[in-house]
Short mmCIF file of C-alpha atoms in Angstrom, two decimals:
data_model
loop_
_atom_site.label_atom_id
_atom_site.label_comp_id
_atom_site.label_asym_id
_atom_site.label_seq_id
_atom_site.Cartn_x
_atom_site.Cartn_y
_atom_site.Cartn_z
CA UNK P 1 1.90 15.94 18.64
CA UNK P 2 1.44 12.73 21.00
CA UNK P 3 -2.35 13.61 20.66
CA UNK P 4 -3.06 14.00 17.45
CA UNK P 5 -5.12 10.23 16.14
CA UNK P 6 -3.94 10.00 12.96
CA UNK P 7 -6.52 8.18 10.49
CA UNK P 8 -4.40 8.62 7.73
CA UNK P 9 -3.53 6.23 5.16
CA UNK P 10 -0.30 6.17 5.98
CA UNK P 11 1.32 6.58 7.88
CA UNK P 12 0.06 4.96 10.54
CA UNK P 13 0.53 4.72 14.68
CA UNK P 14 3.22 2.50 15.45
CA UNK P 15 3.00 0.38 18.42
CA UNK P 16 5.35 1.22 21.45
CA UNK P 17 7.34 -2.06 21.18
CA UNK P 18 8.09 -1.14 17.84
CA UNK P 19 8.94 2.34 18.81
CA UNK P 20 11.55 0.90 21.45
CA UNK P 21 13.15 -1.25 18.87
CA UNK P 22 14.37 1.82 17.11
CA UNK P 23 16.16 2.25 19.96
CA UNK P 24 18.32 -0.54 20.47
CA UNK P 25 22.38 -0.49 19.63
CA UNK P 26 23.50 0.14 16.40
CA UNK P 27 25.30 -2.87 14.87
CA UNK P 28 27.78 -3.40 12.30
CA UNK P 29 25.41 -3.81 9.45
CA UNK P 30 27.94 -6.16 8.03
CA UNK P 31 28.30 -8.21 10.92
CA UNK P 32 26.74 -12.03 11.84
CA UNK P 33 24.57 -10.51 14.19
CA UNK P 34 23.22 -7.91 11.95
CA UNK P 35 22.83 -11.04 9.17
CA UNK P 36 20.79 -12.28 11.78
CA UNK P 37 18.18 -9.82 12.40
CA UNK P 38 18.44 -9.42 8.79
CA UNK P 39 17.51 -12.74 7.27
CA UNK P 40 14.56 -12.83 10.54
CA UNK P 41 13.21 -9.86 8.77
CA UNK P 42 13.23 -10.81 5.11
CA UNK P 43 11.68 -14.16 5.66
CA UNK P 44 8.93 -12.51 7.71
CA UNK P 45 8.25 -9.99 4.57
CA UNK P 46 7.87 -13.03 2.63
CA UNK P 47 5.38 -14.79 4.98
CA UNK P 48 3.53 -11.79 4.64
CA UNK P 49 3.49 -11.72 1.09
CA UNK P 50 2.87 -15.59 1.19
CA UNK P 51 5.60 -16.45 -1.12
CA UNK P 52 8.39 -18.71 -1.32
CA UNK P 53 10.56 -16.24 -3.11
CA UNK P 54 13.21 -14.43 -1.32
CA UNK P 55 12.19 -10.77 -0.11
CA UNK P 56 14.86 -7.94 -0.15
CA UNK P 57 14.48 -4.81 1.73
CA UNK P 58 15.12 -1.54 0.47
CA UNK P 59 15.51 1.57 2.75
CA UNK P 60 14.08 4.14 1.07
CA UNK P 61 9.64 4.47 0.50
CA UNK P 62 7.49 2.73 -1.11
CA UNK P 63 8.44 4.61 -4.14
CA UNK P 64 11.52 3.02 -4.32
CA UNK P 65 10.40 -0.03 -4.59
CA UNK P 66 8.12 0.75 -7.15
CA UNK P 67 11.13 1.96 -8.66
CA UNK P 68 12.90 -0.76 -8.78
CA UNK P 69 10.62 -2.86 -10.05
CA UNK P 70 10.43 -1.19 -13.24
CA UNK P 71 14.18 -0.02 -13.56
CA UNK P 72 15.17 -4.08 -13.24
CA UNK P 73 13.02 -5.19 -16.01
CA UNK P 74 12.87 -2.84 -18.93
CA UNK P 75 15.30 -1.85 -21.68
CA UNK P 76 14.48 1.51 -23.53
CA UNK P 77 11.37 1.31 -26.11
CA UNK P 78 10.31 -2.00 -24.27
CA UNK P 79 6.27 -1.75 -23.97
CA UNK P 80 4.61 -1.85 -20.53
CA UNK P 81 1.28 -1.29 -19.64
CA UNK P 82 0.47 0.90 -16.68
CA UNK P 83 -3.16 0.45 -15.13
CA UNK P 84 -3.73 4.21 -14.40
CA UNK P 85 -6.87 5.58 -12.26
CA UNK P 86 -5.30 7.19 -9.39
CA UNK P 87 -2.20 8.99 -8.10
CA UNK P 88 -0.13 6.33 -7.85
CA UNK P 89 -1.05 4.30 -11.02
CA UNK P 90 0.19 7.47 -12.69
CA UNK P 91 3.23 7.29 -10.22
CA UNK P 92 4.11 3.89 -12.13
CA UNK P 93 3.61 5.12 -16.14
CA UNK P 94 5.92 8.15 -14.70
CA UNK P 95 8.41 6.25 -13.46
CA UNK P 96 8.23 4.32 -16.47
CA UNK P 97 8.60 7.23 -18.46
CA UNK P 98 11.74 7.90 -16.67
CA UNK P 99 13.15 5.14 -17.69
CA UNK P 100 12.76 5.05 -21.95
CA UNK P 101 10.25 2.55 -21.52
CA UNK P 102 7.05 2.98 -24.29
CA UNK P 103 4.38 3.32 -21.81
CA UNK P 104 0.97 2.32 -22.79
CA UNK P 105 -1.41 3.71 -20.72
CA UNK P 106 -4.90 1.75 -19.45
CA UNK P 107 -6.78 4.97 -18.04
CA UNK P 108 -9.78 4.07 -15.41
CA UNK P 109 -11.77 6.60 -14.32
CA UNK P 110 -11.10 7.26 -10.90
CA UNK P 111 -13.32 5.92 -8.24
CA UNK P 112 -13.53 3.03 -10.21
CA UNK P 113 -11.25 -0.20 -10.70
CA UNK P 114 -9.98 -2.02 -14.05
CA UNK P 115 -11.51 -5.62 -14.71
CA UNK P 116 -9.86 -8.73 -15.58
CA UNK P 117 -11.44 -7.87 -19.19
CA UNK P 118 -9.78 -4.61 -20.01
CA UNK P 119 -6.40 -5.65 -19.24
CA UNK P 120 -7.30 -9.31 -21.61
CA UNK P 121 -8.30 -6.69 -24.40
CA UNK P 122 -4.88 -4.56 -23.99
CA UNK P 123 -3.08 -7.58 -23.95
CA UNK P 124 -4.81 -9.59 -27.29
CA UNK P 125 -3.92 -6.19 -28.77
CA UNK P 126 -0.50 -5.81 -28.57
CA UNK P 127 1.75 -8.77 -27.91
CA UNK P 128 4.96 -6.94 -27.41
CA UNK P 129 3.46 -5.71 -23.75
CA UNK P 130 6.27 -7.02 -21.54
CA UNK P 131 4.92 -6.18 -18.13
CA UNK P 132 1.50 -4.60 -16.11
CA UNK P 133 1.48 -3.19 -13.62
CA UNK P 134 -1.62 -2.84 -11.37
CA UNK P 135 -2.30 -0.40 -8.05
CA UNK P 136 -3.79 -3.29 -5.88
CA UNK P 137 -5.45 -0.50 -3.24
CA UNK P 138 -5.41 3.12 -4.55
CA UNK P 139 -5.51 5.16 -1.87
CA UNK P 140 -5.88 8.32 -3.30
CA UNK P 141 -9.29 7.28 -4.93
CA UNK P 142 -10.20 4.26 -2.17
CA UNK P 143 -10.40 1.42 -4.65
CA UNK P 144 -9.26 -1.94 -4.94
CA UNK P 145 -8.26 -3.62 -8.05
CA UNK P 146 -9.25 -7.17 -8.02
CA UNK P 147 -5.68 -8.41 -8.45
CA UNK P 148 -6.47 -12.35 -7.61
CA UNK P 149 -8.90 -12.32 -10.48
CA UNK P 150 -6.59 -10.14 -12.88
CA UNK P 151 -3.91 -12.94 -12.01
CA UNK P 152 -5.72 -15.45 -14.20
CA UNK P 153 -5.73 -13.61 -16.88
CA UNK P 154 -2.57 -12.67 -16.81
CA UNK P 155 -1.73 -16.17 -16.40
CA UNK P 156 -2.54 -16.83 -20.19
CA UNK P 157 0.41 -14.30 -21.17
CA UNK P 158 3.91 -14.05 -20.86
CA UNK P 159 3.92 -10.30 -19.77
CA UNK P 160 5.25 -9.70 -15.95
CA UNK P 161 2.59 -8.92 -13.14
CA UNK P 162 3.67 -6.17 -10.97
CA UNK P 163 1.60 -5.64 -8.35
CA UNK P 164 2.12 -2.36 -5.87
CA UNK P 165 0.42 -3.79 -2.16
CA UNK P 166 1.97 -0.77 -0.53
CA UNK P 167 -1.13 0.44 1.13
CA UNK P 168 -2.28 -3.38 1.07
CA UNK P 169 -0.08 -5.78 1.94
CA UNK P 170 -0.85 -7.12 5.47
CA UNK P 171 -4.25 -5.76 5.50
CA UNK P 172 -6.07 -7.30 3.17
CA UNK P 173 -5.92 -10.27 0.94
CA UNK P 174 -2.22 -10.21 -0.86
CA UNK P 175 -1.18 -13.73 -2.03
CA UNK P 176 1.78 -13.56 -4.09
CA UNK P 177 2.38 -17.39 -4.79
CA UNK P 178 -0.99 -18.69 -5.03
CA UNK P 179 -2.22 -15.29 -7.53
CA UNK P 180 1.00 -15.91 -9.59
CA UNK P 181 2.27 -12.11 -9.05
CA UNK P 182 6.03 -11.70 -10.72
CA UNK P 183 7.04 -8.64 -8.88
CA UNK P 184 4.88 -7.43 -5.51
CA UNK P 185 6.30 -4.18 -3.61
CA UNK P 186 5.43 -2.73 -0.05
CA UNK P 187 6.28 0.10 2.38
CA UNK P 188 6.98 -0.02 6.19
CA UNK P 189 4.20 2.61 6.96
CA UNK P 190 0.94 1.46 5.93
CA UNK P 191 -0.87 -1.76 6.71
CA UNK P 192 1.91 -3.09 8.70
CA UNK P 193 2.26 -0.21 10.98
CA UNK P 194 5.94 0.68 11.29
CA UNK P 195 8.05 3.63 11.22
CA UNK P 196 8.42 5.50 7.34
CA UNK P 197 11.52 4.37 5.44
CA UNK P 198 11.33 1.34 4.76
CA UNK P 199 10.20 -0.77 1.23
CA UNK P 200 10.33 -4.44 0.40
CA UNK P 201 10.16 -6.27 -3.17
CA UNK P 202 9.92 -9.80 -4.00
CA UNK P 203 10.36 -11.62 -6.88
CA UNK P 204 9.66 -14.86 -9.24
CA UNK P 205 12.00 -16.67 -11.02
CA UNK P 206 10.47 -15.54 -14.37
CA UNK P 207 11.00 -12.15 -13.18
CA UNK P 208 15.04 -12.83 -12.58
CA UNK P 209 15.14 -14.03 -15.95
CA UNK P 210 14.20 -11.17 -17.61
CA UNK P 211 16.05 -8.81 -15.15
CA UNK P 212 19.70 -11.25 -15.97
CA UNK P 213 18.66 -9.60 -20.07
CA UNK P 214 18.34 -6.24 -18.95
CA UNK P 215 20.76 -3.55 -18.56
CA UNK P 216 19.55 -2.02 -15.10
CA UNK P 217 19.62 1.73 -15.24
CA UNK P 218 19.86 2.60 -11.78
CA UNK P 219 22.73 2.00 -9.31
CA UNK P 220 21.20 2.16 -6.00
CA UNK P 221 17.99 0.15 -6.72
CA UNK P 222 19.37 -2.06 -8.95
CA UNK P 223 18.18 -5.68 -7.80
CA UNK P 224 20.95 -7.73 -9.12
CA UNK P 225 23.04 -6.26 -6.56
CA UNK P 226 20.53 -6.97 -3.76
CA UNK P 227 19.75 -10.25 -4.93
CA UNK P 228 23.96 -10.76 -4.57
CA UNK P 229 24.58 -9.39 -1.32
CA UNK P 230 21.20 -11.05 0.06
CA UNK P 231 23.00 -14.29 -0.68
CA UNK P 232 26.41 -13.78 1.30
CA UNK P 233 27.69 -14.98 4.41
CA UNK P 234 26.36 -13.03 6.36
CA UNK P 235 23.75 -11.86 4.25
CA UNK P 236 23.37 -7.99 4.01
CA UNK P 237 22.34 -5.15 2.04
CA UNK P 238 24.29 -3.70 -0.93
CA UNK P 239 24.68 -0.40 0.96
CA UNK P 240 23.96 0.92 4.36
CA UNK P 241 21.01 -0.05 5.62
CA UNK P 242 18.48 1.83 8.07
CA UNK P 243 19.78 -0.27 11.04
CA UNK P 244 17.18 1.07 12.85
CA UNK P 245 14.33 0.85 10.65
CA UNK P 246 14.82 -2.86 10.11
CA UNK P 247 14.85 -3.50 14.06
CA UNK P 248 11.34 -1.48 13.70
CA UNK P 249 9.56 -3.46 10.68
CA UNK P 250 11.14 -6.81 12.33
CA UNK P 251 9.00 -6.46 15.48
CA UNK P 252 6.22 -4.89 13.64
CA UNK P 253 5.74 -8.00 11.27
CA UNK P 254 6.27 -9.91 14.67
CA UNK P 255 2.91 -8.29 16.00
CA UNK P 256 1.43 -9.28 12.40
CA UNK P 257 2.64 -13.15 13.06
CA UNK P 258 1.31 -13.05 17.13
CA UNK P 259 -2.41 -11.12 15.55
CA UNK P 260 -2.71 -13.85 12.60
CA UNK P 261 -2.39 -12.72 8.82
CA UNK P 262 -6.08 -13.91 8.49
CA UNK P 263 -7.42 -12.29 11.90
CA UNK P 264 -5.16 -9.01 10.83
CA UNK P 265 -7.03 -9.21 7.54
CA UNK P 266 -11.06 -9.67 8.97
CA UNK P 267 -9.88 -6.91 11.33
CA UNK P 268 -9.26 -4.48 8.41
CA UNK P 269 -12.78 -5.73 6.26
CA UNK P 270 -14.43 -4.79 9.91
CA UNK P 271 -13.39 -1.68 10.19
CA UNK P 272 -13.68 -0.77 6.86
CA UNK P 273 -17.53 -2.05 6.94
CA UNK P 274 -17.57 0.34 9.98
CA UNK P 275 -16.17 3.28 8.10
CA UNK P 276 -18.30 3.42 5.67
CA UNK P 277 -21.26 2.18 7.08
CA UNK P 278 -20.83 5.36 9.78
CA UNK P 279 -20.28 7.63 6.57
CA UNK P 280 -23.83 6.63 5.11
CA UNK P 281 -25.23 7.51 8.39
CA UNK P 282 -24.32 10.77 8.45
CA UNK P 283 -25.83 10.69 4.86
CA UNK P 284 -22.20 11.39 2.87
CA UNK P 285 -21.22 9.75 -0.10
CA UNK P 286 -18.74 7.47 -0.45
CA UNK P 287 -16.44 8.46 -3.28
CA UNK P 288 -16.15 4.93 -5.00
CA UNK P 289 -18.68 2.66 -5.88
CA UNK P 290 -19.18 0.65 -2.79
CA UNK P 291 -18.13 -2.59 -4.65
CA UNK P 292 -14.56 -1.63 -5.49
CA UNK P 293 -14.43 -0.28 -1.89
CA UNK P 294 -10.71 -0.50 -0.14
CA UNK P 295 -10.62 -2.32 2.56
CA UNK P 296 -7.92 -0.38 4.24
CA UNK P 297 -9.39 3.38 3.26
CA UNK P 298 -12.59 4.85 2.68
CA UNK P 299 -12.86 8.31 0.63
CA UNK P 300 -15.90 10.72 1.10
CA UNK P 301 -17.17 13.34 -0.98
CA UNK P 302 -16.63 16.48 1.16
CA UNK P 303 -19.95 17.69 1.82
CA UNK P 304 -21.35 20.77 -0.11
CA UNK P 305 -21.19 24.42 1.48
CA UNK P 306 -18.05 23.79 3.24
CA UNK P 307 -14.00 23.72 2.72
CA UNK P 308 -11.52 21.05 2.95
CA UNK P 309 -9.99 23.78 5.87
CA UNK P 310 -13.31 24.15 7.56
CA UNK P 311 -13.70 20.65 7.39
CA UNK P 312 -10.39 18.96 8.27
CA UNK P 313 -8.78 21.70 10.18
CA UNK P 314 -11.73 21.72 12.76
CA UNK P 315 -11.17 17.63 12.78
CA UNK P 316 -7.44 18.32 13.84
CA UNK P 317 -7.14 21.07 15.67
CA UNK P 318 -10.17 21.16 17.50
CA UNK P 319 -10.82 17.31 18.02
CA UNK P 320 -7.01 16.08 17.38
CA UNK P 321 -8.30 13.56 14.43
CA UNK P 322 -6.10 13.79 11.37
CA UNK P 323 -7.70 12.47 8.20
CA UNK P 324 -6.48 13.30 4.44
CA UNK P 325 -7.46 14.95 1.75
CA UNK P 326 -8.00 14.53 -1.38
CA UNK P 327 -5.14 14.14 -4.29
CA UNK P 328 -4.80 16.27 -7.64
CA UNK P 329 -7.72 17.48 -9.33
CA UNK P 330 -9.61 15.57 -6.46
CA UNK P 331 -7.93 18.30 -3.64
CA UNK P 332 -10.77 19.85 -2.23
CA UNK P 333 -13.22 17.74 -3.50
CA UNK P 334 -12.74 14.57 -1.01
CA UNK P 335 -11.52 13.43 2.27
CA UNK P 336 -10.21 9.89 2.91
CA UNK P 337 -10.35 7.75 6.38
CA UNK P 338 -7.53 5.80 7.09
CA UNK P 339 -8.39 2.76 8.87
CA UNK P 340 -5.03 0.35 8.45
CA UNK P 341 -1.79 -0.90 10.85
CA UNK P 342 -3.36 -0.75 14.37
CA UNK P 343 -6.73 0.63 14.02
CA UNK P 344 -9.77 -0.64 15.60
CA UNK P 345 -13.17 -0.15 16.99
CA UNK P 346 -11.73 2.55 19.68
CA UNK P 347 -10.14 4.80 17.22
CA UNK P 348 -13.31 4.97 15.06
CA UNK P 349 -15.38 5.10 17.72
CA UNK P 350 -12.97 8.64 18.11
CA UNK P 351 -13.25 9.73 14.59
CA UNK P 352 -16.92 9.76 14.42
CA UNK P 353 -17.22 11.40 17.58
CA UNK P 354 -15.03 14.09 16.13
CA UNK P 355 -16.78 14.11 12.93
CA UNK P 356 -20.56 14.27 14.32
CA UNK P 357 -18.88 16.89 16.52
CA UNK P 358 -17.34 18.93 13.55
CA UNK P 359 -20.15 18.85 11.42
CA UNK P 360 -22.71 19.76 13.46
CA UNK P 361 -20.88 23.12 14.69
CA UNK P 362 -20.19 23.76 11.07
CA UNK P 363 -24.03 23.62 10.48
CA UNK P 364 -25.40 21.00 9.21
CA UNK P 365 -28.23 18.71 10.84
CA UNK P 366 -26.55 15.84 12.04
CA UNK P 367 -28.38 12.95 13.79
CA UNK P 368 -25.68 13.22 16.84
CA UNK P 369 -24.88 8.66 17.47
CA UNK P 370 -25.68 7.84 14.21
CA UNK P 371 -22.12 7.18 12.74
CA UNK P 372 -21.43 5.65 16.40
CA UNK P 373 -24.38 3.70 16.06
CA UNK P 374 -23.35 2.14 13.03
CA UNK P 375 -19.85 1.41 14.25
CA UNK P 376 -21.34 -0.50 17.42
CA UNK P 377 -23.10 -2.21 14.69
CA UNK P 378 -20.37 -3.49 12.99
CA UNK P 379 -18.44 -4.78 16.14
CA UNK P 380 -21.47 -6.29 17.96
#
């Protein structure tokens, strides 16, 4: 397994250091010295997330998070409006669902991102929407919404922004403060390139006043709780936390602090430019419109006469290069390049060797340094 590259998105390689934090002592996770490491962490998260709020970190993925974002601020029959044109757009309405809530759902095609303007039109419709919530970078499609310029309209309405920066947050531009974001969620194993397991949530003071009116209906994610035990001496988690996990995403988000947010950030928009600059030279199609492009993973249209087996299997088991495929009725149809956490020029530089490689024994007439060419291009 050690040499398998994995250009997923997510999860990602994880950096030695933060491989040998895992490994330290357990502590007492109520102790001083745990409340230590712990507070270190959650005022990292919310550097990342450029916030003044407090951050609270769940163990559990992404998912959870998302979760409990929703859970905390409905009641049953309360209105929210999911922006829906990937996998895990739809992941929000269904967790919504779950919960009572009277989902109304914003459906963008997908490959394509909302505007600013369809959500202002859902909202002038129906006043009684109490929150959105918006996929910032959706991998399964390779979009980005444009969540800064959503922000202002949403600004103009007293509906809750939730904002999912799983696959975002510490890769490209996530400002939770400045784009007035209510609720903003993240996983461990994405963008900032630790171990699975881990999620963290942050939220504004409007969003704790509608979450003190609601009945939570969950017990483990229910952020009342968190927000409670987060403020004790020593601060801590309302139940066990992954010990381990949280030494992990502390020294991972202490790599993010040594690179820069802002270097971390043109890092990802360079090798994203790469990506998909070495998929037109191979003369595939992007699966997006270039425009809405994610800066943190780039889907292809899998190129006709062959199979997602032929195509991906030959990438890993031949060439040790793990990329993904596609997502629901998309399976089959598209591959996606993971190029987040620790990726740079040498791991493209890898993938498109692998991928020239690939393609040409499967057939097709491939100009063999083309894709490389373009990378070079885009780190020169």
């Amino acid at each position: 397994m050690d040499d398998i590259l994995l250009m997923l998105p997510g999860p990602t390689t994880v950096a030695p250091r933060v491989l040998k934090a895992t490994s330290d002592n357990i502590v007492n996770h109520r102790s001083a010295i745990f409340g230590e490491i712990f507070t270190e962490t959650t005022e990292l998260m919310s550097e990342i997330f450029k916030t003044k709020n407090q951050s609270y970190l769940i163990t559990g993925s992404g998912t959870s998070a998302m979760e409990a974002a929703i859970a905390n601020i409905l009641n049953p029959n309360d209105k929210i409006l999911n922006v829906v044109g990937g996998k895990f757009g739809q992941r929000f309405m269904h967790i919504a669902n779950e919960m009572g809530a009277d989902t109304q759902e914003l459906t963008v095609e997908w490959g394509d991102a909302v505007s600013p303007e369809q959500i202002k039109e859902a909202l002038d419709k129906d006043e009684n929407i109490k929150a959105v919530t918006v996929v910032h970078n959706e991998t399964s499609t390779g979009v980005s919404a444009p969540i800064e310029e959503i922000a202002k309209v949403m600004k103009n309405y007293d509906a809750l922004f939730i904002v999912d920066a799983v696959s975002s947050l510490g890769g490209d531009r996530v400002e939770v403060d400045k784009f007035g974001i209510d609720i903003c969620v993240t996983g461990s194993q994405k963008c900032l390139a630790a171990p699975p397991g881990m999620a963290a949530i942050t939220l504004s003071e409007d969003a704790w006043k509608v979450i003190d009116k609601v009945d939570s209906k969950t017990y483990y994610l229910d952020m009342k709780k968190y927000k409670k035990a987060g403020s004790g001496t020593p601060p801590e988690t309302p139940y066990t936390p992954s010990v381990s996990l949280i030494y992990a995403l502390a020294e991972a988000l202490k790599i993010i602090k040594e690179e820069g947010l802002e270097n971390r950030i043109a890092r990802h928009e360079q090798a994203a430019k790469a990506t998909r600059n070495a998929i037109k030279a191979l003369n595939l199609e992007l699966f997006p419109k270039e425009e809405v492009s994610s800066t943190t993973v780039t889907a292809v249209k899998m190129p006709k006469g062959i199979t997602d087996s032929d195509f991906r299997g030959t990438m890993r088991n031949k060439y040790k290069v793990e990329l993904a495929g596609g997502q629901d009725h998309l399976k089959g149809n598209i591959f996606r390049i993971g190029h987040m956490g620790n990726i740079s020029y040498k791991q493209l530089a890898i993938t498109f060797s692998a991928m020239e490689m690939t393609l040409k024994g499967l057939g097709f007439n491939i100009d063999m340094g083309a894709s490389l060419a373009a990378v070079n291009e885009a780190y020169l």
